[in-house]
Amino acid sequence: MKTRSLLHAHRLGAAVLVAGVMVVHADTATTQAPLASPSSAVSASVNLKFAVTLGSFVYLRVGSVGATVDTVAFDLASLTAGCTMGPCTFGTGMAVAASSFGTLPVGVKSKGGVVRLSATATTGLSSGAATIPLSEITIASSDTTNLPAPLVPNSGTSGTVNVTETATGSKLTARSANWTFAYANTVVPSAGTYTGKVTFTATAP
Amino acid sequence: MKIAARSKKAFRFQFEVPADAPCRECRVMLAIEGIEPAHKALIESGGASMNLPVNGRIAVAVYFAVNGAEPKLEMKQVRMAELGGKRTPAISITNTSDAHGRLDGGLETKDANGVEFELVPDGTPILPGQTRLIALSPKTEGNKKPPEMAFPLVAKGTLDWDRGSFKIAAEFRQ
């Protein structure tokens, strides 16, 4: 019986999103002792049906707390060091770690159980007609088991990765990790200024 | 829409279902994201520079059961399986109907060392037409680590779904 109640609360929570709602339907019943024995025991029963909708929420933090916009920089000078003719070591797969702010703090919280994370290539990396595949950006999580980073796709939305519940079966999720960015360096980009955008989505499924 | 830090904003949404809509489930995702990027990746020097803002977005899946759509889950197998690179107890479930379903409940379990715990299913949705192998993991409290399971495990109990339940009595061997 307990598990059935939990099941209903969970389902309703998913449907009503962030609202906290309690719905109660009650019958009324009145019972009187017989006139001949006014002190005799009486009983009355009512049927009380109620459903409690637990508010469900999802929280995602990408970057520092507050208004700061973290900027991670990759200095590719190492790919041209001592080299006089291109492409030097561009495109060799020699990954380049970020030179500053390469680690991004990420936090996920939810009351809806497992949270799914995906990455969407909102805008691909392009400079005029030239492009760099977004998959050149790789992310390594400090907690691959509980808060892994999704693969950055070249276009569209990546597959999802699961952010695990803090305690299995609790429906509560509160995880944090550091994601470290790197440049995979498997292509030789044309000179230019490339712009793009990646969006990470945390979904309570 | 402007939302102050650590505050709430309520808003109402509704979907109008056509009167002749067939029996089915509709799924939508309500997604909210900020205007300013949370993070920027820059590549400079080497003849190329790159500016890659990174945004965070939160989303909640909303399911609409239209004209009586409902799940129908069937249990196919209870067995050990390789999930997430680890051998774990699992249950194979098929949803043969037209709305998503989820598993809940748990199995009272005793391992080879006599340690007792509860195996609980992953509560993520099983979509219409989908067959999923769902891991059964030891239930934990707070930040405690799950118990190291000594096989074989003897498990017994009921796993519930929206319109029914599966009674299970199984032994899991690694």
XYZ file of C-alpha atoms in Angstrom:
379
model
C 0.000 0.000 0.000
C 2.849 2.301 0.828
C 4.487 1.852 -2.503
C 1.260 2.501 -4.360
C 0.859 5.816 -2.574
C 4.380 6.765 -3.521
C 3.699 5.849 -7.089
C 0.726 8.157 -7.331
C 2.540 11.043 -5.703
C 5.384 10.624 -8.135
C 3.168 10.558 -11.203
C 1.160 13.568 -10.200
C 4.291 15.467 -9.353
C 5.572 14.948 -12.854
C 2.384 16.285 -14.342
C 1.895 19.356 -12.216
C 5.505 20.566 -12.389
C 6.389 22.986 -9.649
C 3.047 23.407 -7.972
C 2.310 22.066 -4.543
C -1.306 21.013 -4.536
C -3.428 19.029 -2.152
C -6.845 17.823 -3.275
C -9.218 16.404 -0.693
C -12.597 14.830 -1.306
C -14.492 13.916 1.837
C -17.848 12.337 2.536
C -19.840 13.344 5.602
C -21.727 11.032 7.927
C -23.720 11.607 11.079
C -24.814 8.871 13.461
C -27.082 9.298 16.469
C -27.615 6.995 19.396
C -31.096 5.494 19.597
C -33.546 7.499 21.653
C -34.085 4.524 24.010
C -30.416 4.337 24.967
C -28.933 7.739 24.387
C -25.617 6.863 25.989
C -24.912 3.789 23.908
C -21.796 3.760 21.769
C -22.158 5.004 18.244
C -19.784 4.986 15.376
C -19.604 6.892 12.163
C -17.352 6.401 9.234
C -16.448 8.532 6.286
C -14.502 7.861 3.164
C -11.683 10.289 2.741
C -9.895 10.324 -0.554
C -6.974 12.571 -0.960
C -4.112 13.056 -3.323
C -1.034 15.040 -2.495
C 0.911 16.391 -5.377
C 4.520 16.867 -4.486
C 6.110 19.821 -6.212
C 8.762 18.682 -8.643
C 11.683 20.856 -9.532
C 14.911 20.778 -11.443
C 17.938 22.924 -10.738
C 20.946 23.240 -12.985
C 23.978 25.366 -12.337
C 26.577 25.716 -15.048
C 29.494 27.901 -13.985
C 30.128 30.063 -10.977
C 27.359 31.076 -8.613
C 26.173 34.627 -9.243
C 26.341 36.860 -12.277
C 29.886 35.942 -13.273
C 30.313 34.615 -16.789
C 33.241 32.238 -16.644
C 35.453 32.321 -19.679
C 37.647 29.354 -20.385
C 40.539 30.059 -22.726
C 42.598 27.682 -24.823
C 45.970 28.983 -25.934
C 46.972 27.091 -29.079
C 50.437 28.627 -29.263
C 51.849 25.245 -28.291
C 50.654 23.865 -31.619
C 52.843 26.284 -33.543
C 55.848 26.468 -31.219
C 59.094 26.194 -33.215
C 57.145 25.614 -36.398
C 57.534 27.782 -39.472
C 55.144 26.032 -41.849
C 51.511 25.113 -41.286
C 49.683 23.140 -40.181
C 52.392 22.447 -37.564
C 50.732 20.203 -34.981
C 47.195 21.335 -35.750
C 44.971 18.370 -36.410
C 47.280 15.799 -34.858
C 44.964 14.921 -32.013
C 47.326 16.476 -29.498
C 44.658 17.767 -27.138
C 45.001 21.212 -25.676
C 43.936 21.850 -22.122
C 42.417 25.174 -21.260
C 44.848 27.844 -20.149
C 42.395 29.523 -17.800
C 38.981 28.765 -16.312
C 39.176 25.331 -17.872
C 37.109 23.834 -15.099
C 33.443 24.555 -14.899
C 31.530 23.890 -11.677
C 28.187 22.196 -12.376
C 25.367 21.422 -9.990
C 22.099 19.502 -10.491
C 19.261 19.170 -8.006
C 15.811 17.658 -8.345
C 12.953 16.132 -6.400
C 11.920 14.095 -9.429
C 14.539 11.362 -9.203
C 17.066 10.735 -11.926
C 17.798 13.816 -14.046
C 18.875 13.527 -17.649
C 21.457 15.842 -19.144
C 21.966 16.534 -22.815
C 24.000 18.989 -24.861
C 22.524 20.867 -27.808
C 24.573 22.514 -30.527
C 22.510 25.671 -30.512
C 24.878 27.239 -33.021
C 27.749 25.366 -34.674
C 31.226 26.861 -34.671
C 31.613 28.862 -37.847
C 33.605 31.682 -39.301
C 31.968 32.647 -42.570
C 31.889 29.419 -44.563
C 34.585 27.771 -42.451
C 33.523 25.558 -39.586
C 35.049 23.686 -36.671
C 33.089 20.642 -35.466
C 31.697 21.273 -32.017
C 32.866 17.792 -31.083
C 36.357 19.279 -30.938
C 35.309 20.494 -27.510
C 35.548 17.648 -25.036
C 34.453 17.612 -21.430
C 35.749 15.398 -18.646
C 33.723 15.200 -15.444
C 35.251 14.849 -11.998
C 32.353 12.504 -11.151
C 31.699 10.342 -14.188
C 29.468 7.994 -12.196
C 26.987 10.439 -10.746
C 27.252 13.612 -12.833
C 28.799 12.748 -16.187
C 29.097 15.293 -18.976
C 27.225 14.625 -22.225
C 29.149 14.520 -25.475
C 29.059 17.832 -27.299
C 27.380 17.070 -30.656
C 28.290 18.626 -33.985
C 24.643 19.446 -34.565
C 21.304 18.826 -32.928
C 21.067 17.326 -29.469
C 23.311 14.692 -27.963
C 22.216 11.526 -26.282
C 21.394 11.873 -22.623
C 23.446 10.961 -19.580
C 21.871 10.264 -16.211
C 22.512 12.228 -13.049
C 21.960 9.675 -10.318
C 19.817 10.080 -7.232
C 21.730 11.035 -4.092
C 20.318 7.980 -2.378
C 19.031 5.236 -4.640
C 15.254 5.059 -4.569
C 14.877 8.383 -2.729
C 13.756 10.443 -5.776
C 16.072 13.184 -4.500
C 19.008 14.281 -6.581
C 21.716 16.693 -5.463
C 24.973 16.299 -7.327
C 27.862 18.582 -8.118
C 31.021 18.084 -10.118
C 33.656 19.939 -12.073
C 33.682 19.660 -15.831
C 37.040 20.221 -17.478
C 37.066 21.466 -21.060
C 39.696 20.582 -23.638
C 40.223 21.141 -27.342
C 40.617 17.787 -29.124
C 42.643 19.216 -32.045
C 41.723 16.665 -34.696
C 41.060 19.185 -37.468
C 43.062 21.944 -39.132
C 40.901 25.048 -38.955
C 41.197 27.946 -41.358
C 42.269 31.211 -39.819
C 39.292 33.162 -38.538
C 37.110 33.980 -35.599
C 34.702 31.156 -34.867
C 31.548 31.579 -32.882
C 29.025 29.042 -31.688
C 26.901 28.141 -28.722
C 26.222 25.024 -26.658
C 23.237 24.574 -24.371
C 23.103 21.957 -21.638
C 19.618 20.815 -20.679
C 18.721 19.141 -17.401
C 15.399 17.322 -17.703
C 13.240 15.715 -15.068
C 11.926 12.834 -17.133
C 10.309 37.034 -18.057
C 12.498 38.247 -15.214
C 13.027 36.078 -12.153
C 15.036 37.371 -9.234
C 17.700 35.124 -7.787
C 16.325 32.384 -5.513
C 12.750 33.434 -6.209
C 9.769 31.768 -7.851
C 7.546 32.707 -10.716
C 4.286 30.905 -11.318
C 2.768 30.775 -14.732
C -0.134 28.894 -16.193
C -0.084 26.905 -19.381
C -2.730 24.868 -21.105
C -3.116 22.773 -24.197
C -6.321 22.519 -26.160
C -6.897 19.001 -27.358
C -9.029 18.706 -30.514
C -12.316 16.891 -29.924
C -11.455 14.257 -32.528
C -7.956 13.605 -31.191
C -7.150 9.892 -31.140
C -6.245 7.964 -28.038
C -2.574 8.687 -27.497
C -0.042 10.322 -25.249
C 1.525 13.663 -26.077
C 4.828 14.649 -24.570
C 6.251 18.130 -24.418
C 9.185 19.654 -22.629
C 8.953 22.987 -20.869
C 12.419 24.465 -21.022
C 13.706 27.621 -19.413
C 17.055 29.233 -20.006
C 18.701 32.532 -19.299
C 19.644 35.109 -21.853
C 23.219 35.589 -20.742
C 25.648 32.716 -21.227
C 26.904 30.982 -18.121
C 30.266 30.191 -19.542
C 32.457 31.070 -22.503
C 35.118 29.002 -24.147
C 37.752 30.942 -26.060
C 40.488 29.729 -28.311
C 43.028 32.287 -29.263
C 46.241 32.473 -31.258
C 47.430 29.982 -33.806
C 45.590 31.910 -36.529
C 42.149 30.885 -35.278
C 40.033 32.158 -32.456
C 36.856 30.700 -31.136
C 34.091 32.051 -28.976
C 31.782 29.418 -27.579
C 29.238 30.526 -24.997
C 27.752 27.733 -22.929
C 24.218 27.976 -21.550
C 22.359 25.963 -18.988
C 18.696 25.097 -19.457
C 16.252 23.359 -17.168
C 13.369 21.361 -18.499
C 10.457 19.360 -17.205
C 8.752 16.710 -19.283
C 4.964 17.025 -19.363
C 2.833 14.059 -20.405
C -0.745 14.353 -21.632
C -2.893 11.262 -21.772
C -5.474 11.996 -24.462
C -8.742 10.086 -24.735
C -7.873 7.495 -22.132
C -4.336 6.673 -23.184
C -2.652 4.564 -20.528
C 0.391 2.330 -20.174
C 0.361 -1.441 -20.265
C 3.574 -2.888 -18.934
C 4.582 -6.504 -19.397
C 7.426 -8.162 -17.567
C 9.666 -10.138 -19.894
C 12.594 -11.288 -17.785
C 14.230 -10.910 -14.421
C 17.946 -11.556 -14.735
C 21.483 -10.343 -14.232
C 22.683 -7.885 -16.856
C 25.689 -5.753 -17.720
C 24.539 -2.177 -17.108
C 26.900 0.775 -16.812
C 29.852 -1.602 -17.018
C 28.696 -3.567 -14.005
C 26.815 -6.836 -13.500
C 23.603 -5.940 -11.780
C 20.138 -7.401 -11.156
C 17.706 -6.138 -13.779
C 14.191 -6.504 -15.078
C 13.123 -6.369 -18.714
C 9.851 -4.497 -19.268
C 7.858 -3.853 -22.429
C 5.247 -1.129 -22.722
C 2.730 -2.414 -25.262
C 0.273 0.448 -24.991
C 0.048 4.127 -25.841
C 1.240 6.033 -22.741
C 4.406 5.996 -20.697
C 4.718 3.993 -17.506
C 7.161 3.762 -14.616
C 8.149 1.173 -12.096
C 8.091 1.730 -8.366
C 8.129 -0.422 -5.268
C 10.958 -2.670 -4.166
C 12.152 -6.203 -3.509
C 13.152 -7.358 -0.034
C 16.551 -8.913 -0.619
C 19.050 -10.974 1.344
C 22.574 -11.575 0.083
C 24.933 -14.522 0.625
C 26.237 -12.948 3.855
C 22.754 -12.546 5.241
C 22.761 -8.778 4.743
C 19.251 -7.508 4.079
C 18.385 -4.556 1.872
C 15.819 -3.455 -0.683
C 16.334 -3.575 -4.444
C 14.535 -0.715 -6.177
C 14.008 -0.037 -9.886
C 15.141 2.981 -11.841
C 12.046 5.211 -12.018
C 12.644 6.705 -15.443
C 9.802 6.348 -17.955
C 9.179 3.400 -20.237
C 7.769 4.975 -23.361
C 5.002 3.457 -25.516
C 6.330 0.584 -27.617
C 9.623 0.548 -25.748
C 11.335 -2.443 -24.152
C 13.802 -1.466 -21.449
C 16.183 -3.357 -19.251
C 15.863 -1.614 -15.914
C 18.498 -1.926 -13.228
C 17.489 -2.976 -9.723
C 19.785 -1.187 -7.286
C 20.122 -1.388 -3.512
C 18.142 1.369 -1.831
C 20.310 3.687 0.218
C 19.693 6.311 2.874
C 21.191 9.807 2.826
C 24.739 9.858 1.511
C 25.467 6.288 2.554
C 27.154 4.112 0.006
C 25.113 1.188 -1.325
C 25.989 -2.135 0.293
C 28.472 -4.397 -1.468
C 26.244 -7.229 -2.597
C 27.507 -10.769 -2.006
C 25.934 -13.048 -4.586
C 23.716 -14.976 -4.820
C 20.879 -12.654 -3.853
C 17.423 -13.870 -2.914
C 14.805 -11.238 -3.682
C 11.073 -11.201 -3.182
C 8.433 -8.495 -3.417
C 6.296 -6.413 -5.709
C 7.166 -3.863 -8.342
C 4.271 -1.526 -9.089
C 3.288 0.399 -12.149
C 0.381 2.721 -12.864
C -2.243 0.044 -13.512
C -0.882 -3.005 -11.808
C 2.075 -4.724 -10.255
C 4.494 -7.580 -10.779
C 5.041 -10.116 -8.029
C 8.632 -11.281 -8.118
C 10.565 -14.006 -6.364
C 14.026 -14.399 -7.872
C 17.561 -15.493 -7.155
C 20.350 -13.479 -8.753
C 23.716 -15.176 -9.369
C 26.694 -13.275 -10.661
